[in-house]
Amino acid sequence: MRVYLDNNATTKIDPLVRVKMQPFFEELYGNPNSLHQYGMEVRPHLNKAMGEMYDALNVPDKDDILITSCATESNNAVLKGVFFQHILKNPEKNHIVTSSVEHPAIIETLMFLSDYGVDVTYVDVDDNGGISAQAVKDAVTDKTILISMMWANNETGMIFPVEEVSAFAKEKGILFHTDAVQAIGKVHVDLTKVDVDYLTFSAHKFHGPKGVGGLYVKKGKTLPNLLHGGEQMGGKRAGTLNVAYIVGMGLAMRQAANHVEKMNTDVRRLRDKLEDALAKISDTIVVGPREKRTPNTLLISLRGIEGEAMLWDLNRAGIAASTGSACASESLHANPVMSAIGEDPELAHTAMRLSLSRFTTEEEIDYTIELFTKAAERLRSISSTYAYTNEAG
Ligand code: 7TS
């Protein structure tokens, strides 16, 4: 059996999305900016897909959705855009507040910008991996131009207080951006309830294709173009549009919004079943109260067992999980979010993330429970033999 429990890294394409994309590779391949029939015939499909995205976020189309190549590009576009548009012109307001557990697409971009005079405050998480709205408010100064805080964390699934922080930002006249990559399709992302200026999303996290993402920009909160060239996207981002992927993202986003309830009933039940079973293994720590997490995510640590050793055992049994963000796995062997949470450095090396999707089945969860428990027993027995040998030797 093969079980995929790394859906926070990427998801499989929804079969409906794949079928919907197919004609745009072979028949409807015109450039939507062309004036001939090949161009004209794809434009309505593009408009429909854009409409699906506006509807999924519950925003009017007087606001903007910029199509990007991924969430990383969307995050770069906001942070570098705010730098060019505001900070460069008015260095008096050069302060950005963010959390210490953002994705590298935020942290690394801010580190880069700090070489150009941007002052960044990274608000720490509490012991549950949560962010306190008050801590964010306290970090703000009269120099703050932007708060960028993710909607839900990719490692722990912890949902951050976007509603309270965005309302506060609005009251203070500070721009507010949220990286909602891990929230779309898992919680209601309704922008009539949460007042954001910018919001990042990525199709491959909600069963759409890889290599396409979006950036919602509220009316009047324009950003400068970072890709100069042709007139595509109203001159806001040049480059020929990938119609197939945009059409795929539109349908995937509609499907994601339609499946929020299923995620919060069926997928949550499976996640809780998995969590309850694994938490019975001795010396186990699960990060964050489950009601404050996205319904598909579980970050668990088994004391004394290296996360990577455990993953290796699981992988051999056909089960795919991760020790953390795939974006960091080549350079870091400790989970950076666990490092931020724990006073105990061991936690960072023992953390494992299991993330489900609406395609995860009960059989897959039962199989995972059985194999995970066996792997834990096997590795614990080896490590106790190892500890004994070491003591003896
Ligand atoms: N933001 C968040 C919150 C993410 O989780 C990711 C990917 C990105 C941005 C980047 O998305 P992309 O579309 O540019 O690839 N996160 C993960 C992860 O947790 N494991 O692998 C990738």
Short mmCIF file of C-alpha atoms and ligand atoms in Angstrom, two decimals:
data_model
loop_
_atom_site.label_atom_id
_atom_site.label_comp_id
_atom_site.label_asym_id
_atom_site.label_seq_id
_atom_site.Cartn_x
_atom_site.Cartn_y
_atom_site.Cartn_z
CA MET A 1 0.00 0.00 0.00
CA ARG A 2 1.15 3.54 -0.71
CA VAL A 3 -0.08 6.33 1.57
CA TYR A 4 0.57 9.99 0.89
CA LEU A 5 0.52 12.05 4.08
CA ASP A 6 2.50 15.07 2.94
CA ASN A 7 -0.31 17.20 1.58
CA ASN A 8 1.07 20.38 3.14
CA ALA A 9 4.05 20.01 0.77
CA THR A 10 1.91 19.41 -2.30
CA THR A 11 -1.30 17.67 -3.29
CA LYS A 12 -2.41 15.48 -6.14
CA ILE A 13 -4.42 17.05 -8.94
CA ASP A 14 -8.15 16.68 -8.52
CA PRO A 15 -9.20 14.47 -11.50
CA LEU A 16 -11.88 17.04 -12.42
CA VAL A 17 -9.20 19.71 -12.63
CA ARG A 18 -6.99 17.55 -14.85
CA VAL A 19 -9.86 16.88 -17.26
CA LYS A 20 -10.73 20.59 -17.31
CA MET A 21 -7.15 21.56 -18.18
CA GLN A 22 -6.67 19.04 -20.99
CA PRO A 23 -8.19 20.99 -23.96
CA PHE A 24 -5.93 23.96 -23.24
CA PHE A 25 -2.83 21.95 -24.16
CA GLU A 26 -4.07 20.69 -27.51
CA GLU A 27 -7.03 22.60 -28.96
CA LEU A 28 -7.44 25.84 -27.03
CA TYR A 29 -3.78 26.80 -27.03
CA GLY A 30 -4.05 30.36 -28.31
CA ASN A 31 -2.40 33.26 -26.55
CA PRO A 32 -5.22 35.13 -24.80
CA ASN A 33 -3.62 38.43 -25.82
CA SER A 34 -3.83 37.55 -29.54
CA LEU A 35 -6.55 39.19 -31.57
CA HIS A 36 -7.34 36.22 -33.83
CA GLN A 37 -9.88 33.50 -33.10
CA TYR A 38 -7.35 31.29 -31.31
CA GLY A 39 -6.74 34.06 -28.82
CA MET A 40 -10.35 35.10 -28.59
CA GLU A 41 -11.69 31.62 -27.91
CA VAL A 42 -9.61 31.14 -24.75
CA ARG A 43 -10.43 34.50 -23.17
CA PRO A 44 -13.87 33.53 -21.80
CA HIS A 45 -12.30 30.51 -20.06
CA LEU A 46 -9.69 32.76 -18.48
CA ASN A 47 -12.36 35.19 -17.31
CA LYS A 48 -14.43 32.36 -15.88
CA ALA A 49 -11.43 31.01 -13.95
CA MET A 50 -10.71 34.47 -12.55
CA GLY A 51 -14.37 34.71 -11.51
CA GLU A 52 -14.05 31.40 -9.64
CA MET A 53 -11.11 32.80 -7.68
CA TYR A 54 -12.93 36.02 -6.78
CA ASP A 55 -15.92 33.96 -5.65
CA ALA A 56 -13.77 31.57 -3.60
CA LEU A 57 -12.34 34.53 -1.64
CA ASN A 58 -15.75 36.28 -1.62
CA VAL A 59 -14.36 39.50 -3.07
CA PRO A 60 -15.65 41.79 -5.83
CA ASP A 61 -13.71 41.99 -9.09
CA LYS A 62 -12.94 45.67 -8.52
CA ASP A 63 -10.19 44.18 -6.36
CA ASP A 64 -7.34 42.50 -8.16
CA ILE A 65 -5.98 38.96 -8.36
CA LEU A 66 -2.53 38.82 -9.85
CA ILE A 67 -1.61 35.45 -11.34
CA THR A 68 1.91 34.40 -10.36
CA SER A 69 4.05 31.30 -10.80
CA CYS A 70 3.76 30.18 -7.15
CA ALA A 71 3.21 31.41 -3.61
CA THR A 72 6.89 32.21 -3.32
CA GLU A 73 6.51 34.73 -6.13
CA SER A 74 3.36 36.19 -4.56
CA ASN A 75 5.14 36.67 -1.23
CA ASN A 76 8.14 38.24 -2.97
CA ALA A 77 5.82 40.52 -4.95
CA VAL A 78 4.23 41.88 -1.76
CA LEU A 79 7.38 42.38 0.28
CA LYS A 80 9.53 43.79 -2.53
CA GLY A 81 6.54 45.72 -3.84
CA VAL A 82 5.98 47.41 -0.47
CA PHE A 83 9.71 48.14 -0.36
CA PHE A 84 9.72 49.84 -3.79
CA GLN A 85 6.36 51.54 -3.41
CA HIS A 86 6.63 52.78 0.16
CA ILE A 87 9.90 52.20 2.03
CA LEU A 88 12.24 53.42 -0.70
CA LYS A 89 10.20 56.59 -1.08
CA ASN A 90 9.68 57.16 2.64
CA PRO A 91 12.47 55.52 4.69
CA GLU A 92 10.91 56.93 7.88
CA LYS A 93 8.42 54.08 7.65
CA ASN A 94 10.74 51.14 7.15
CA HIS A 95 9.44 48.66 9.73
CA ILE A 96 7.77 45.32 8.92
CA VAL A 97 6.26 42.96 11.51
CA THR A 98 6.03 39.24 10.81
CA SER A 99 6.09 35.94 12.72
CA SER A 100 9.21 33.88 13.36
CA VAL A 101 7.60 30.81 11.75
CA GLU A 102 6.69 32.14 8.32
CA HIS A 103 7.65 30.14 5.25
CA PRO A 104 11.17 30.85 3.90
CA ALA A 105 9.49 32.74 1.02
CA ILE A 106 8.77 35.44 3.64
CA ILE A 107 11.73 35.08 6.01
CA GLU A 108 14.43 34.92 3.31
CA THR A 109 12.90 37.82 1.38
CA LEU A 110 12.82 39.94 4.52
CA MET A 111 16.43 39.01 5.33
CA PHE A 112 17.36 40.15 1.83
CA LEU A 113 15.45 43.42 2.27
CA SER A 114 17.04 44.09 5.65
CA ASP A 115 20.31 44.68 3.74
CA TYR A 116 18.51 47.58 2.07
CA GLY A 117 17.44 49.29 5.29
CA VAL A 118 14.22 47.43 6.12
CA ASP A 119 13.80 46.87 9.84
CA VAL A 120 11.99 43.60 10.64
CA THR A 121 10.46 42.35 13.90
CA TYR A 122 9.87 38.59 14.05
CA VAL A 123 7.16 37.82 16.62
CA ASP A 124 7.82 34.53 18.42
CA VAL A 125 5.34 31.70 18.78
CA ASP A 126 4.11 30.43 22.14
CA ASP A 127 4.61 26.86 23.43
CA ASN A 128 1.71 25.64 21.29
CA GLY A 129 3.13 27.11 18.11
CA GLY A 130 0.48 29.85 18.21
CA ILE A 131 0.84 33.60 17.69
CA SER A 132 -0.75 36.04 20.11
CA ALA A 133 -2.49 38.98 18.44
CA GLN A 134 -1.33 41.10 21.37
CA ALA A 135 2.31 40.24 20.71
CA VAL A 136 1.89 41.39 17.11
CA LYS A 137 0.22 44.62 18.26
CA ASP A 138 3.01 45.22 20.77
CA ALA A 139 5.63 44.83 18.02
CA VAL A 140 4.12 47.65 15.96
CA THR A 141 5.76 51.08 16.13
CA ASP A 142 5.02 54.41 14.45
CA LYS A 143 7.46 53.29 11.73
CA THR A 144 5.51 50.14 10.82
CA ILE A 145 4.34 50.05 7.21
CA LEU A 146 3.32 46.36 6.90
CA ILE A 147 2.29 43.35 8.97
CA SER A 148 2.73 40.01 7.18
CA MET A 149 1.34 37.04 9.09
CA MET A 150 0.41 33.64 7.68
CA TRP A 151 -3.21 32.46 8.04
CA ALA A 152 -2.19 28.92 9.04
CA ASN A 153 1.23 27.46 9.69
CA ASN A 154 2.50 24.80 7.29
CA GLU A 155 4.26 22.69 9.96
CA THR A 156 1.86 22.68 12.89
CA GLY A 157 -1.37 23.68 11.14
CA MET A 158 -1.88 26.32 13.88
CA ILE A 159 -4.33 28.99 12.74
CA PHE A 160 -3.11 32.51 13.44
CA PRO A 161 -5.34 35.42 14.59
CA VAL A 162 -5.70 37.06 11.16
CA GLU A 163 -9.10 38.57 11.88
CA GLU A 164 -7.96 40.47 14.98
CA VAL A 165 -4.59 41.49 13.55
CA SER A 166 -6.03 42.66 10.23
CA ALA A 167 -8.66 44.77 12.04
CA PHE A 168 -5.91 46.29 14.18
CA ALA A 169 -3.75 47.00 11.11
CA LYS A 170 -6.66 48.73 9.41
CA GLU A 171 -7.34 50.87 12.48
CA LYS A 172 -3.66 51.94 12.58
CA GLY A 173 -3.38 52.52 8.81
CA ILE A 174 -0.84 49.70 8.45
CA LEU A 175 -0.87 47.42 5.39
CA PHE A 176 -1.76 43.79 6.11
CA HIS A 177 -0.63 40.74 4.12
CA THR A 178 -1.41 37.11 4.85
CA ASP A 179 0.16 34.02 3.33
CA ALA A 180 -2.98 31.88 3.12
CA VAL A 181 -1.33 28.97 1.29
CA GLN A 182 -2.20 26.48 4.04
CA ALA A 183 -5.62 27.94 4.80
CA ILE A 184 -7.40 27.72 1.44
CA GLY A 185 -9.75 24.73 1.40
CA LYS A 186 -9.15 23.99 5.10
CA VAL A 187 -10.80 26.97 6.80
CA HIS A 188 -13.26 29.55 5.44
CA VAL A 189 -11.18 32.22 3.74
CA ASP A 190 -13.88 34.85 3.42
CA LEU A 191 -12.45 38.31 2.83
CA THR A 192 -15.70 40.01 3.80
CA LYS A 193 -14.90 38.78 7.33
CA VAL A 194 -11.13 39.28 7.36
CA ASP A 195 -10.05 42.60 5.91
CA VAL A 196 -6.72 41.99 4.18
CA ASP A 197 -4.82 44.14 1.70
CA TYR A 198 -2.83 41.28 0.19
CA LEU A 199 -3.31 37.51 0.28
CA THR A 200 -1.10 34.76 -1.15
CA PHE A 201 -2.25 31.39 -2.48
CA SER A 202 -0.81 28.51 -4.48
CA ALA A 203 -2.80 26.06 -6.64
CA HIS A 204 -0.79 22.93 -5.88
CA LYS A 205 -1.73 23.09 -2.19
CA PHE A 206 -5.41 22.58 -3.02
CA HIS A 207 -5.33 19.93 -5.75
CA GLY A 208 -4.51 22.28 -8.60
CA PRO A 209 -1.38 22.24 -10.79
CA LYS A 210 2.12 23.14 -9.59
CA GLY A 211 3.74 26.29 -10.92
CA VAL A 212 0.79 28.66 -10.63
CA GLY A 213 -0.34 30.84 -7.76
CA GLY A 214 -2.07 34.08 -7.00
CA LEU A 215 -1.88 37.29 -5.09
CA TYR A 216 -5.06 39.04 -4.07
CA VAL A 217 -4.63 42.83 -3.97
CA LYS A 218 -7.36 44.97 -2.49
CA LYS A 219 -8.59 47.89 -4.58
CA GLY A 220 -6.37 50.94 -4.06
CA LYS A 221 -3.48 48.89 -2.55
CA THR A 222 -1.62 48.52 -5.84
CA LEU A 223 1.91 47.17 -6.00
CA PRO A 224 4.60 48.01 -8.53
CA ASN A 225 5.27 45.59 -11.36
CA LEU A 226 8.28 43.37 -10.66
CA LEU A 227 8.24 41.63 -14.07
CA HIS A 228 8.43 44.29 -16.75
CA GLY A 229 7.68 43.43 -20.34
CA GLY A 230 4.42 42.91 -22.19
CA GLU A 231 0.98 44.17 -21.34
CA GLN A 232 -0.34 40.97 -19.75
CA MET A 233 -2.36 41.25 -16.54
CA GLY A 234 -3.06 44.87 -17.32
CA GLY A 235 0.67 45.60 -17.28
CA LYS A 236 0.99 44.40 -13.67
CA ARG A 237 3.00 41.29 -14.47
CA ALA A 238 4.43 40.60 -17.89
CA GLY A 239 4.72 37.16 -19.47
CA THR A 240 2.34 35.02 -21.54
CA LEU A 241 -0.42 33.62 -19.37
CA ASN A 242 -0.47 29.90 -18.70
CA VAL A 243 -4.14 29.49 -19.54
CA ALA A 244 -4.34 25.75 -18.79
CA TYR A 245 -2.95 26.23 -15.30
CA ILE A 246 -5.04 29.30 -14.57
CA VAL A 247 -8.20 27.45 -15.64
CA GLY A 248 -7.07 24.55 -13.44
CA MET A 249 -6.43 26.86 -10.49
CA GLY A 250 -9.87 28.46 -10.86
CA LEU A 251 -11.69 25.13 -10.69
CA ALA A 252 -9.39 23.80 -7.95
CA MET A 253 -10.08 26.88 -5.84
CA ARG A 254 -13.83 26.54 -6.30
CA GLN A 255 -13.58 22.87 -5.35
CA ALA A 256 -11.43 23.76 -2.33
CA ALA A 257 -13.98 26.31 -1.10
CA ASN A 258 -16.78 23.76 -1.64
CA HIS A 259 -14.92 21.13 0.38
CA VAL A 260 -14.17 23.16 3.52
CA GLU A 261 -17.06 21.43 5.32
CA LYS A 262 -15.82 17.98 4.29
CA MET A 263 -12.34 18.90 5.50
CA ASN A 264 -13.79 19.89 8.85
CA THR A 265 -15.86 16.74 9.26
CA ASP A 266 -14.47 13.74 7.37
CA VAL A 267 -10.81 14.72 7.10
CA ARG A 268 -10.76 16.07 10.66
CA ARG A 269 -12.20 12.78 11.92
CA LEU A 270 -9.45 10.80 10.17
CA ARG A 271 -6.75 13.18 11.42
CA ASP A 272 -8.10 12.91 14.97
CA LYS A 273 -8.24 9.11 14.71
CA LEU A 274 -4.60 9.07 13.60
CA GLU A 275 -3.61 11.55 16.30
CA ASP A 276 -5.40 9.67 19.10
CA ALA A 277 -3.74 6.40 18.08
CA LEU A 278 -0.23 7.83 17.71
CA ALA A 279 -0.48 9.86 20.91
CA LYS A 280 -0.86 6.53 22.78
CA ILE A 281 2.76 5.68 21.93
CA SER A 282 4.79 6.54 25.03
CA ASP A 283 6.71 9.82 25.28
CA THR A 284 4.90 11.54 22.45
CA ILE A 285 4.27 15.23 21.99
CA VAL A 286 1.67 16.64 19.60
CA VAL A 287 2.07 20.34 18.93
CA GLY A 288 -0.90 22.66 19.35
CA PRO A 289 -4.48 22.08 20.50
CA ARG A 290 -6.33 20.32 17.67
CA GLU A 291 -9.25 22.77 17.60
CA LYS A 292 -6.81 25.58 16.80
CA ARG A 293 -5.22 23.69 13.92
CA THR A 294 -6.17 23.15 10.30
CA PRO A 295 -8.19 19.90 10.19
CA ASN A 296 -5.64 17.95 8.13
CA THR A 297 -2.37 18.54 10.00
CA LEU A 298 -0.54 16.74 12.80
CA LEU A 299 2.99 17.56 14.00
CA ILE A 300 4.18 14.86 16.35
CA SER A 301 7.40 14.18 18.14
CA LEU A 302 8.53 10.84 19.59
CA ARG A 303 11.17 11.41 22.20
CA GLY A 304 14.39 9.53 21.49
CA ILE A 305 13.53 8.77 17.85
CA GLU A 306 15.11 10.85 15.12
CA GLY A 307 12.37 12.13 12.82
CA GLU A 308 14.41 11.17 9.79
CA ALA A 309 14.93 7.59 10.98
CA MET A 310 11.22 7.26 11.50
CA LEU A 311 10.47 8.72 8.08
CA TRP A 312 12.84 6.25 6.52
CA ASP A 313 11.01 3.33 8.14
CA LEU A 314 7.65 4.76 7.08
CA ASN A 315 8.90 5.35 3.56
CA ARG A 316 9.91 1.72 3.26
CA ALA A 317 6.38 0.80 4.28
CA GLY A 318 5.04 3.07 1.52
CA ILE A 319 4.01 5.93 3.79
CA ALA A 320 5.11 9.46 2.86
CA ALA A 321 5.33 12.06 5.63
CA SER A 322 7.94 14.75 6.34
CA THR A 323 10.13 16.18 9.05
CA GLY A 324 9.02 19.65 8.03
CA SER A 325 8.86 21.92 5.06
CA ALA A 326 10.24 20.32 1.88
CA CYS A 327 11.61 23.77 1.12
CA ALA A 328 14.02 23.46 4.05
CA SER A 329 14.71 19.75 4.01
CA GLU A 330 17.83 19.95 1.90
CA SER A 331 19.56 22.46 4.09
CA LEU A 332 18.15 21.81 7.56
CA HIS A 333 17.68 18.57 9.37
CA ALA A 334 15.96 20.09 12.33
CA ASN A 335 12.43 21.38 12.07
CA PRO A 336 12.71 25.18 12.32
CA VAL A 337 9.20 25.62 13.71
CA MET A 338 9.87 23.12 16.46
CA SER A 339 13.10 24.96 17.21
CA ALA A 340 11.08 28.15 17.58
CA ILE A 341 8.54 26.48 19.87
CA GLY A 342 10.55 24.26 22.12
CA GLU A 343 12.95 25.02 24.86
CA ASP A 344 13.90 21.41 24.38
CA PRO A 345 16.29 21.15 21.38
CA GLU A 346 15.49 17.45 20.97
CA LEU A 347 12.00 18.29 19.74
CA ALA A 348 13.37 19.90 16.60
CA HIS A 349 15.05 16.65 15.57
CA THR A 350 12.21 14.32 16.42
CA ALA A 351 9.32 16.20 14.79
CA MET A 352 7.29 14.61 12.02
CA ARG A 353 4.50 16.17 10.03
CA LEU A 354 1.58 14.10 8.78
CA SER A 355 -0.84 16.01 6.55
CA LEU A 356 -4.01 14.54 5.05
CA SER A 357 -6.21 15.62 2.15
CA ARG A 358 -9.80 15.10 1.15
CA PHE A 359 -8.58 12.11 -0.87
CA THR A 360 -7.11 10.33 2.18
CA THR A 361 -9.03 7.15 3.02
CA GLU A 362 -9.83 5.36 6.28
CA GLU A 363 -7.86 2.27 5.11
CA GLU A 364 -4.81 4.47 4.59
CA ILE A 365 -5.10 5.88 8.10
CA ASP A 366 -5.58 2.40 9.64
CA TYR A 367 -2.52 1.13 7.76
CA THR A 368 -0.50 4.18 8.90
CA ILE A 369 -1.48 3.67 12.54
CA GLU A 370 -0.34 0.05 12.40
CA LEU A 371 2.93 0.69 10.59
CA PHE A 372 3.81 3.83 12.52
CA THR A 373 3.33 2.06 15.84
CA LYS A 374 5.51 -0.85 14.71
CA ALA A 375 8.23 1.48 13.42
CA ALA A 376 8.23 3.39 16.72
CA GLU A 377 8.60 0.12 18.68
CA ARG A 378 11.42 -1.06 16.42
CA LEU A 379 13.35 2.21 16.60
CA ARG A 380 12.87 2.55 20.35
CA SER A 381 14.23 -0.98 20.84
CA ILE A 382 17.27 -0.18 18.73
CA SER A 383 17.92 3.09 20.54
CA SER A 384 17.63 1.45 23.97
CA THR A 385 20.07 -1.27 22.88
CA TYR A 386 22.29 1.52 21.61
CA ALA A 387 22.04 3.46 24.90
CA TYR A 388 22.74 0.24 26.86
CA THR A 389 25.78 -0.63 24.69
CA ASN A 390 27.10 2.85 25.07
CA GLU A 391 26.69 2.83 28.84
CA ALA A 392 28.25 -0.64 29.05
CA GLY A 393 31.07 0.26 26.71
N1 7TS B 1 3.89 29.65 1.99
C1 7TS B 1 3.54 28.60 2.76
C2 7TS B 1 2.81 28.83 4.03
C3 7TS B 1 3.88 27.31 2.35
O1 7TS B 1 3.51 26.28 3.11
C4 7TS B 1 4.59 27.11 1.15
C5 7TS B 1 5.04 25.76 0.72
C6 7TS B 1 4.90 28.25 0.36
C7 7TS B 1 4.55 29.49 0.83
C8 7TS B 1 5.60 28.13 -0.95
O2 7TS B 1 4.71 27.68 -1.92
P1 7TS B 1 5.14 27.53 -3.45
O3 7TS B 1 3.86 27.53 -4.21
O4 7TS B 1 5.98 28.70 -3.79
O5 7TS B 1 5.87 26.27 -3.57
N2 7TS B 1 5.26 24.89 1.81
C9 7TS B 1 5.82 23.66 1.79
C10 7TS B 1 5.87 22.81 2.89
O6 7TS B 1 5.39 23.05 4.01
N3 7TS B 1 6.51 21.68 2.56
O7 7TS B 1 6.87 21.80 1.29
C11 7TS B 1 6.46 23.02 0.79
#
